[in-house]
Coordinates of C-alpha atoms and ligand atoms in Angstrom, one line a residue:
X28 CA 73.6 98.0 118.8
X29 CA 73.7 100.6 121.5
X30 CA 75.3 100.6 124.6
X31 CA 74.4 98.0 127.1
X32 CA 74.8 96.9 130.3
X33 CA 77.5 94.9 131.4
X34 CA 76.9 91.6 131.9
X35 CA 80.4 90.0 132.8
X36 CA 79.8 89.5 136.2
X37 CA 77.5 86.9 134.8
X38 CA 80.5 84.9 133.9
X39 CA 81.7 83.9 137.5
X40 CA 78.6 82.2 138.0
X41 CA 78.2 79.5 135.5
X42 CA 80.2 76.4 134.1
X43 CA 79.5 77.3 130.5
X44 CA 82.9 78.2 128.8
X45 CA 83.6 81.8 128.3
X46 CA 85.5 83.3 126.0
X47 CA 86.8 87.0 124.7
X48 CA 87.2 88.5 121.9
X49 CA 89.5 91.2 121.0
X50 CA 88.2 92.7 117.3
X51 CA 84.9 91.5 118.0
X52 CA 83.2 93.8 115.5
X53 CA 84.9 93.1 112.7
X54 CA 84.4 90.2 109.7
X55 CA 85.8 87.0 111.4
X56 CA 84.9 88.3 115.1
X57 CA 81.4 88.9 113.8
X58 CA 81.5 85.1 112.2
X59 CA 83.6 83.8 115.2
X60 CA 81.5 85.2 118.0
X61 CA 78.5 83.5 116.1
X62 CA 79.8 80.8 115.9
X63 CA 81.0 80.4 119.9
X64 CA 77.3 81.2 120.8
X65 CA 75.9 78.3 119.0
X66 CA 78.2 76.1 120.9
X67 CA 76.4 77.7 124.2
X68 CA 79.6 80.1 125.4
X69 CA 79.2 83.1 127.1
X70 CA 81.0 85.3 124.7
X71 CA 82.5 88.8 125.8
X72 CA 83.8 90.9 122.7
X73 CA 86.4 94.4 122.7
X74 CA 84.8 97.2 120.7
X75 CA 86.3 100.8 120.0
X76 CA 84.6 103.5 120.7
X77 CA 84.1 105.4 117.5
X78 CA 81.9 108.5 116.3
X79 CA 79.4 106.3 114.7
X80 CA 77.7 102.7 115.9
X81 CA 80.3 100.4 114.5
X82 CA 78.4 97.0 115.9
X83 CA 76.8 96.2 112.5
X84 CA 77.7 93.0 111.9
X85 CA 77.2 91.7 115.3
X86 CA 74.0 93.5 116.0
X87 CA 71.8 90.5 115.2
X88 CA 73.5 88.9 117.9
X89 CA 72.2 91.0 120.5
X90 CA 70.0 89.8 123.3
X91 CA 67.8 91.6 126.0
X92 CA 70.0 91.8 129.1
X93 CA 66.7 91.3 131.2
X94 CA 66.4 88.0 129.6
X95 CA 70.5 86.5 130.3
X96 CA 70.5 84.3 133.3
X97 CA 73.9 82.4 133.9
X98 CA 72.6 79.8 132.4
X99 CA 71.7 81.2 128.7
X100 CA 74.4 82.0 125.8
X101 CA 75.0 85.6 125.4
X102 CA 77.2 88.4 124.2
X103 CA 78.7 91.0 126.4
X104 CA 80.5 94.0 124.7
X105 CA 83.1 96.2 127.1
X106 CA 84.9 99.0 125.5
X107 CA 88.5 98.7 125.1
X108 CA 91.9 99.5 122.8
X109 CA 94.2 97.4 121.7
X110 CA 96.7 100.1 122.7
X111 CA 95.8 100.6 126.3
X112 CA 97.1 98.0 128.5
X113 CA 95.7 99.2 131.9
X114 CA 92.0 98.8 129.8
X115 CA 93.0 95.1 128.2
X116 CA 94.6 93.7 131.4
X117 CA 91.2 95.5 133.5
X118 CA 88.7 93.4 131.2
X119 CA 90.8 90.2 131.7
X120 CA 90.4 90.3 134.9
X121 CA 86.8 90.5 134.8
X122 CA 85.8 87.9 132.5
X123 CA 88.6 85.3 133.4
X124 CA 88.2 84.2 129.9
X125 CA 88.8 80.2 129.3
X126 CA 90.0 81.3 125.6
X127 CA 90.9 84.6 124.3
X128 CA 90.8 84.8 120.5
X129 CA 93.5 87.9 119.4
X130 CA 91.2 89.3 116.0
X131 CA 91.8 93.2 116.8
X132 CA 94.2 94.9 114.2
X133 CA 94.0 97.5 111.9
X134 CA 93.9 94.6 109.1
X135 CA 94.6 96.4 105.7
X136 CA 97.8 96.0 104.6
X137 CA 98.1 99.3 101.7
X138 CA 96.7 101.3 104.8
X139 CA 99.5 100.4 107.3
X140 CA 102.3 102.2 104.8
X141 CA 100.2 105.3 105.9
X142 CA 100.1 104.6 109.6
X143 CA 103.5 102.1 110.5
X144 CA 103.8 103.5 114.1
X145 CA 100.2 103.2 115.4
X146 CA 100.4 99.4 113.3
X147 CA 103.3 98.6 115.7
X148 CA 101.3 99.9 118.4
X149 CA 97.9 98.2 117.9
X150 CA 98.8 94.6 116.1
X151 CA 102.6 94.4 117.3
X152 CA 102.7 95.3 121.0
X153 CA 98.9 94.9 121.7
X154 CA 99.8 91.5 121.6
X155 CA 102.3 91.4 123.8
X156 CA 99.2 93.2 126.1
X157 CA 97.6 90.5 126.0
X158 CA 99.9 87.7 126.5
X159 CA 101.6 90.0 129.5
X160 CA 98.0 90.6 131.2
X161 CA 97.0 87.0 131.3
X162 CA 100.5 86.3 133.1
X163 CA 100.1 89.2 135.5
X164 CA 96.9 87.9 136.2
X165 CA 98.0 84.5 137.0
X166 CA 95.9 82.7 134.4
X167 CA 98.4 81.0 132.5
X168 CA 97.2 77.9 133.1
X169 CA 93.2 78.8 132.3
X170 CA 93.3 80.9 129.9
X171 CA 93.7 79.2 126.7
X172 CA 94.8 82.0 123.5
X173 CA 94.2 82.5 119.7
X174 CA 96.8 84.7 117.8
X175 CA 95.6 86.0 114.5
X176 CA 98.6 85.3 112.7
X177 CA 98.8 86.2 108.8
X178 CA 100.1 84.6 105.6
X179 CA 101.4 87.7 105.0
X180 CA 104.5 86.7 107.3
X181 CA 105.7 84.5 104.0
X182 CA 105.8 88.1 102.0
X183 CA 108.0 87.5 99.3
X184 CA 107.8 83.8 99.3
X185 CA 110.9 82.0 100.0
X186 CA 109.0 78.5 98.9
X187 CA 105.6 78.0 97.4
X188 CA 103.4 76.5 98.7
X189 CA 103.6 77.8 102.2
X190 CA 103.2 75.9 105.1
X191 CA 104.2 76.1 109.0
X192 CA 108.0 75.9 108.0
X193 CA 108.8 78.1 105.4
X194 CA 110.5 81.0 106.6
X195 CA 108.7 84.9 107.0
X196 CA 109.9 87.7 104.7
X197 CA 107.2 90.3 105.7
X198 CA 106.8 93.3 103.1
X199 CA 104.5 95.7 104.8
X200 CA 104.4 97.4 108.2
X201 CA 101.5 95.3 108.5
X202 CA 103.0 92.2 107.9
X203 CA 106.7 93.4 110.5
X204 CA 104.1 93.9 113.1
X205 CA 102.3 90.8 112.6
X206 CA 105.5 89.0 112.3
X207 CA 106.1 90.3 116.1
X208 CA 102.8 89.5 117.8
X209 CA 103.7 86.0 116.1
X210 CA 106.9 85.6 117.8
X211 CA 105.7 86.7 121.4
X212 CA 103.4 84.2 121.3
X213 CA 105.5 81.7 120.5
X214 CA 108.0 83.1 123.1
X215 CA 105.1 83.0 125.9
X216 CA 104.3 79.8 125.4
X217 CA 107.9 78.6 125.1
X218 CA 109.1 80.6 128.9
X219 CA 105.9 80.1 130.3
X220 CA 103.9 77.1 129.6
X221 CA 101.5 79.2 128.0
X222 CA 98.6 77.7 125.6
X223 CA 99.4 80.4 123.0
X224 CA 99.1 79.5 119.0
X225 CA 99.1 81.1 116.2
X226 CA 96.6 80.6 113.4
X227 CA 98.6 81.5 110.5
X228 CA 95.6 82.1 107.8
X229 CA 95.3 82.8 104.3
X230 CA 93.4 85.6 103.1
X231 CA 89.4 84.6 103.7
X232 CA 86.7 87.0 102.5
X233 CA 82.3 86.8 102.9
X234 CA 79.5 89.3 102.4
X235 CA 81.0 91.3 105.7
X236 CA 84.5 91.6 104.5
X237 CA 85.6 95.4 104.9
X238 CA 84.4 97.3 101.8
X239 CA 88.4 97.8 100.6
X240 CA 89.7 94.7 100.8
X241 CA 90.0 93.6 97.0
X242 CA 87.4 91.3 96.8
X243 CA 84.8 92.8 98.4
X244 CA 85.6 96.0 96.2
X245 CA 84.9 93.7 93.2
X246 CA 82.0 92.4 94.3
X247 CA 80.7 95.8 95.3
X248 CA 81.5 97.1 91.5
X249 CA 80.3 94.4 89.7
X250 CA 76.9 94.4 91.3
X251 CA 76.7 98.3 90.9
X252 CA 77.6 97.7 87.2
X253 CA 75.1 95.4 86.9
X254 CA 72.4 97.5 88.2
X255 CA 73.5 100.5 86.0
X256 CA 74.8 102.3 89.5
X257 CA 78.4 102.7 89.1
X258 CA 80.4 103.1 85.2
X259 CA 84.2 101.3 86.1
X260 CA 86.0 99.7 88.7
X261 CA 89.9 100.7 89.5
X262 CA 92.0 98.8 90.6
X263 CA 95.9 98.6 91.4
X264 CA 97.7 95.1 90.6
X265 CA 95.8 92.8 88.6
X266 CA 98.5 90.2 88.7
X267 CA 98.4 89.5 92.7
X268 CA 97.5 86.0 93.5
X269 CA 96.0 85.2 96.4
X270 CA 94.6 81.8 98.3
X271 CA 91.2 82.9 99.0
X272 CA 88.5 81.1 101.6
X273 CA 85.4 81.7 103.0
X274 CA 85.6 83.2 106.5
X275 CA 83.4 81.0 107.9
X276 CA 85.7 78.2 107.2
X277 CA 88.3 79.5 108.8
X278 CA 86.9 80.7 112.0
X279 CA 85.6 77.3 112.8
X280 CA 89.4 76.2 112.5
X281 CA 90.5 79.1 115.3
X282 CA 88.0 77.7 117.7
X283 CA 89.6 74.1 116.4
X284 CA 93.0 75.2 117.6
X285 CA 92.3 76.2 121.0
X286 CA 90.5 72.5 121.6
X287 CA 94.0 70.8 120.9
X288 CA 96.0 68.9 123.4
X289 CA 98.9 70.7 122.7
X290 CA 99.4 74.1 122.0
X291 CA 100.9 74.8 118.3
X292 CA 100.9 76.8 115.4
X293 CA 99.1 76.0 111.8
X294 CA 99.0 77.2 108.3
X295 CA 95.0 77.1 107.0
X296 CA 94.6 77.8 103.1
X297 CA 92.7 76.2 100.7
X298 CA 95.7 75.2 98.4
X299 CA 94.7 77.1 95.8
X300 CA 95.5 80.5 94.3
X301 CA 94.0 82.7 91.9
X302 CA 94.8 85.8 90.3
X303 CA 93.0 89.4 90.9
X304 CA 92.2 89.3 87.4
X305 CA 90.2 86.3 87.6
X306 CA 88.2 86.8 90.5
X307 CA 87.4 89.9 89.0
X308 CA 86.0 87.7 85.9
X309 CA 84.2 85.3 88.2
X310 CA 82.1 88.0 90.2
X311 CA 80.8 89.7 86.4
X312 CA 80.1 86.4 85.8
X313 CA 78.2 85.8 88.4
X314 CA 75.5 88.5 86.7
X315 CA 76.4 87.2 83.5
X316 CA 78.4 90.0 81.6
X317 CA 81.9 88.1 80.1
X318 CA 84.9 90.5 80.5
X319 CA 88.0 90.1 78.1
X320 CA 91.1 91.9 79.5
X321 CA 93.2 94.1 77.1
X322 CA 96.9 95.6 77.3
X323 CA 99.1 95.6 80.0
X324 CA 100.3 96.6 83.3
X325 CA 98.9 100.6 84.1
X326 CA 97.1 100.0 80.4
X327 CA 95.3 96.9 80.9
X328 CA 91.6 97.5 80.8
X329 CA 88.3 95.0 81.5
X330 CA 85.8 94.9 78.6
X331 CA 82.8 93.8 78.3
X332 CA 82.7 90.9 76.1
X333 CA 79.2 89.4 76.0
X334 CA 76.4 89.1 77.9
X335 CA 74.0 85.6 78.7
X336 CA 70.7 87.4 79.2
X337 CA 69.1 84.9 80.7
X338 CA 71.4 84.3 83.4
X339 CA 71.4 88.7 84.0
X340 CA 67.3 88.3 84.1
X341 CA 67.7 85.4 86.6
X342 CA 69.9 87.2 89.0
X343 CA 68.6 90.9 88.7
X344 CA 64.7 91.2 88.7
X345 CA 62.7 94.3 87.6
X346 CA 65.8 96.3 86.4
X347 CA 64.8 99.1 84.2
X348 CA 69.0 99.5 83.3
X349 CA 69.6 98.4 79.4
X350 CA 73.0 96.2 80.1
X351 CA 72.9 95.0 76.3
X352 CA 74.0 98.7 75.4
X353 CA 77.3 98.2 77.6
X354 CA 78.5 95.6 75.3
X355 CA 82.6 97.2 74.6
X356 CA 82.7 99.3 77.1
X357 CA 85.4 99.6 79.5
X358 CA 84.4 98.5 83.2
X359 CA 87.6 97.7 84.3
X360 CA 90.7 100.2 84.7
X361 CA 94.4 99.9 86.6
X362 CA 95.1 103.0 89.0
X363 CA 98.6 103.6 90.1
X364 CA 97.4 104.4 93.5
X365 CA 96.7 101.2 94.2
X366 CA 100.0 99.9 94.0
X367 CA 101.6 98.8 97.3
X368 CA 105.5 100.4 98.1
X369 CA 106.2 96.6 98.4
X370 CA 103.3 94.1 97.0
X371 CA 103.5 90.2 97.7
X372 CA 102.9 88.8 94.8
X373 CA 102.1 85.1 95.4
X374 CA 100.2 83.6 98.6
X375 CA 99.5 79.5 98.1
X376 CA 99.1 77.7 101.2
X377 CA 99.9 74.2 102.4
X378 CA 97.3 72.9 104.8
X379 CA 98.1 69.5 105.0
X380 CA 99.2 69.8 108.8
X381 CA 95.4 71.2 109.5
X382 CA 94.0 68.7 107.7
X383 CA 95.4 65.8 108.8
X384 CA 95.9 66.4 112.2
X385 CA 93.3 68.6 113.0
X386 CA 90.5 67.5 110.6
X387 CA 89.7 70.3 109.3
X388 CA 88.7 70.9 105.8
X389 CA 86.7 73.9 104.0
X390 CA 83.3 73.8 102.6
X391 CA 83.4 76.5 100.4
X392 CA 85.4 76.4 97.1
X393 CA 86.2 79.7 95.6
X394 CA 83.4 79.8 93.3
X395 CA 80.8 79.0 95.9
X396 CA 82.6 81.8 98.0
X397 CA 82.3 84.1 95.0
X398 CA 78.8 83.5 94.6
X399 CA 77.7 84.4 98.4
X400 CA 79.4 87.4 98.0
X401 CA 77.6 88.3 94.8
X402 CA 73.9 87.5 96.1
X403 CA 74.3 89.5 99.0
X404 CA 75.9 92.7 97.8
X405 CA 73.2 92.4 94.8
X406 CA 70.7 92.5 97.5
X407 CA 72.7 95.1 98.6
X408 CA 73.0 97.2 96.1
X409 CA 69.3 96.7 94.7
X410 CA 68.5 98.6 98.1
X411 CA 70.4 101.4 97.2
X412 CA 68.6 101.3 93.5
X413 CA 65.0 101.4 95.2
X414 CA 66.6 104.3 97.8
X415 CA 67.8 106.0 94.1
X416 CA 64.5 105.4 92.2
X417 CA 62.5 106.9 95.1
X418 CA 64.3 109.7 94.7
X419 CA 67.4 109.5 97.5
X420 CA 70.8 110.1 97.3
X421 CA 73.1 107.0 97.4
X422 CA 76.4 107.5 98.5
X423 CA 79.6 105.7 96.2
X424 CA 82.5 105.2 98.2
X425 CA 86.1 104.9 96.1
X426 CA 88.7 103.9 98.1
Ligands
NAP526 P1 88.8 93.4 110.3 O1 87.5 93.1 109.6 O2 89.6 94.5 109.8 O3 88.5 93.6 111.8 C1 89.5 94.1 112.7 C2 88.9 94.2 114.1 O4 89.9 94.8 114.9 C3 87.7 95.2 114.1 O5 86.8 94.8 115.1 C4 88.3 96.5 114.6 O6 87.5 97.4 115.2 C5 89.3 96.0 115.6 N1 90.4 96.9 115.9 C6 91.3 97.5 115.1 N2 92.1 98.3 115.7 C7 91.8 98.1 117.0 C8 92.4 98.7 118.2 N3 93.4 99.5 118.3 N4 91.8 98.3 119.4 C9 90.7 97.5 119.4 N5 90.2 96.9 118.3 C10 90.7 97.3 117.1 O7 89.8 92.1 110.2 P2 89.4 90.6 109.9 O8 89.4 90.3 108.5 O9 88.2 90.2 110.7 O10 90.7 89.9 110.6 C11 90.8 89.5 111.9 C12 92.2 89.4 112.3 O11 92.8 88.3 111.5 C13 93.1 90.6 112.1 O12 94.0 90.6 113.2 C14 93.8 90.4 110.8 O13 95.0 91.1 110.8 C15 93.9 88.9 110.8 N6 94.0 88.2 109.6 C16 93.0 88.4 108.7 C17 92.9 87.7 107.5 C18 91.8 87.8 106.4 O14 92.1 87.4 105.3 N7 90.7 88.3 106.8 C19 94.0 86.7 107.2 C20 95.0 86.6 108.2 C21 94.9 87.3 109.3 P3 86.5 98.4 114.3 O15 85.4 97.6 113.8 O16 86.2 99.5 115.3 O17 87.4 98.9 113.2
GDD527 N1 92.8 96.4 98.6 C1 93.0 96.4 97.3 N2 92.4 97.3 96.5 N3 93.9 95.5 96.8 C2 94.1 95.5 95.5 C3 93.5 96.4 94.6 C4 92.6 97.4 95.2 O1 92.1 98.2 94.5 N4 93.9 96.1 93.4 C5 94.7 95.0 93.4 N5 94.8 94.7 94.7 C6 95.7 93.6 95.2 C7 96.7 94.0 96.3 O2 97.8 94.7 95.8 C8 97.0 92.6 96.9 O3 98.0 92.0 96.2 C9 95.7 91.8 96.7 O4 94.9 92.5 95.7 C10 94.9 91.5 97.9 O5 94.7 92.8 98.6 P1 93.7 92.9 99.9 O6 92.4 92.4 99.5 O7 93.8 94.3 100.3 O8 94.3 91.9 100.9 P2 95.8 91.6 101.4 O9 96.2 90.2 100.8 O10 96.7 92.7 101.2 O11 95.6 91.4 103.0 C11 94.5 90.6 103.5 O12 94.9 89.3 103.7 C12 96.0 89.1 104.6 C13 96.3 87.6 104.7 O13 97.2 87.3 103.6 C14 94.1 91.3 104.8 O14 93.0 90.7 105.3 C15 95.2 91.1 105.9 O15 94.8 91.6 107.2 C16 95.6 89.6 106.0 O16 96.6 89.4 106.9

């Protein structure tokens, strides 16, 4: 998507909701802003201004400004920080936004050891941006806003499952920011009157999520495995455990918590958890190559075990790549560098509070989650075998 004309003033002219999103471009804005238009909003999303287009996943969303009345759904895109106040409270003003859904972060957890200040900066205080600018703007009692909140908060778990009470130990730069922007939303709301929540989610993957999150790295491996592209996967601790859900799931639940009558904050898992290990097993499995784990800790390695043919032919056509020959080999490896200075290692969620007062409830188990992400990065990756055959260089990326 290049750059288009601003359509906000669009927005004063119409009864159709309108809502912003900060962190547009990335995996749940992409899903969220989707999602919005469907139900007819007029949808206005923050993107960075980076080197390189960085509107990928939202690109299919796109419309013709010549063909947006008032009246039709559409996406507006203004170009913003999360660290530049004058810029936030300037598009605020603009859209007078009935909901503002609070995505933008730098989201990796590992990554914020490396860069604590600017985490501050961006997830920490460009909260309080937000918050602040809707109050200077006198639209405390319009504007209706979504903090992403993280189950990250619970850190090293003081009670598992976790739910809405169990107290925050946060164990990442990441996670101390986070737990700030969480507080001055609840302060806001509390001195104000301010419809401010917090969505306090579990982790929740798709075929979008961000290349280095774990399981999109997995996914990513095992279908270059597969296809004879890549030789091993490293990774750092096999033994996290994490509640995974599908992204979709959970950004229907945001929009969810901004329809409430009262303004609150909510826990959304899936109740289960599963180990690194095991997803890992369940995305080769997917292609049907059995891994067996051997050793332990920096030594543990993923072999392949056996492979169901059938089920490889059914999911990869026209491969010319012999996968019988892998059979023993090591595809799975532990890399130090991976570890975390401080790793949480247990996320379970509690969800009953969404579920039974909210009525929400997922529609993808893990399994069905694993299985989307599998078919498209195959699709994916089978690109990139055509791109190789006919003679291209593909590019691996090992982060
Ligand atoms: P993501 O894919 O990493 O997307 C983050 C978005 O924030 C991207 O659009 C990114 O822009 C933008 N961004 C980063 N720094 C910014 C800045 N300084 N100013 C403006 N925009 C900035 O994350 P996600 O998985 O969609 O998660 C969305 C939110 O939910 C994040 O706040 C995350 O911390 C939180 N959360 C995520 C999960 C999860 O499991 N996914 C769970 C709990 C909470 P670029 O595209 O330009 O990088
Ligand atoms: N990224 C990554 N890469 N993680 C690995 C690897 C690896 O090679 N090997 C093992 N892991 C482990 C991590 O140590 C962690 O325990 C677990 O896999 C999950 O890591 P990530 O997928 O990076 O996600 P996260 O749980 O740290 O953070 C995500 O979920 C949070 C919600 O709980 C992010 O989306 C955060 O933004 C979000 O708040």
């Amino acid at each position: 998507m290049t750059d288009k004309p601003n359509t906000s003033h669009l927005a004063h002219n119409t009864s159709k909701r309108v809502a912003l999103i900060t962190g547009i471009t990335g995996q749940d804005g992409s899903y969220l802003a989707e999602f919005l238009l469907k139900k007819g909003y007029i949808v206005h999303g923050i993107k960075r201004r980076a080197s390189l287009l960085n509107t990928d996943r939202i690109d299919h969303l796109y419309q013709d400004p010549h063909d947006i009345t008032p009246n039709t759904s559409h996406l507006a895109l203004h170009y913003g920080d999360m660290t530049d106040s004058m810029n936030l409270t300037r598009i605020i003003q603009e859209v007078q936004p009935d909901e503002i859904y609070n995505l933008a972060a730098m989201s990796h957890v590992a990554v914020s050891f490396e860069t604590p200040e600017y985490v501050a900066n961006a997830d920490g205080t460009g909260t309080l941006r937000i918050l602040e600018a809707v109050k200077l703007l006198g639209l405390t009692k319009k504007t209706r806003i979504y903090q992403a909140s993280t189950s990250e908060l619970f850190g090293k778990a003081q009670e598992t499952p976790q739910s809405e009470t169990t107290p925050f130990y946060p164990r990442s730069p990441y996670a101390v920011a986070k737990m700030y922007a969480y507080w001055i939303t609840v302060n806001y709301r509390e001195a104000y009157g301010m419809f401010a929540c917090n969505g306090i989610l579990f982790n929740h993957e798709s075929p979008v999520r961000g290349e280095t999150f774990v399981t999109r790295k997995i996914t990513r491996a095992a279908s270059k495995i597969a296809l004879g592209l890549q030789d091993k996967l490293y990774l750092g601790n096999l033994d996290a455990k994490r509640d995974w859900g599908h992204a979709k799931d959970y950004v229907r639940m945001m929009w969810m918590i901004l329809q409430t009558e009262n303004a609150e904050d909510w826990v959304i898992a899936t109740g289960e958890t599963t180990a690194v290990r095991d997803f890992v097993k369940m995305a080769f499995e997917y292609v049907g190559i059995t891994l067996r784990f051997e050793g332990k800790s920096v030594n543990e390695k993923g072999i392949i075990d056996s492979i169901d043919e059938k089920r490889y032919n059914q999911v990869i056509q026209n491969s010319t790549f012999n996968i019988q020959n892998c059979i023993g080999s090591t595809i799975v490896e532990v890399d130090e560098r991976y570890f975390r200075p401080t790793e949480v290692d247990l996320l379970l969620g509690d969800p009953t509070k969404a579920e039974t007062k909210l009525g929400w409830s997922r529609e993808y188990k893990l399994e069905e989650l694993v299985n989307d992400m599998m078919k498209s990065d195959l699709k994916l990756m089978t690109k990139e075998q055509y791109l190789k055959d006919g003679g291209y260089t593909i590019m691996n990326y090992f982060e």
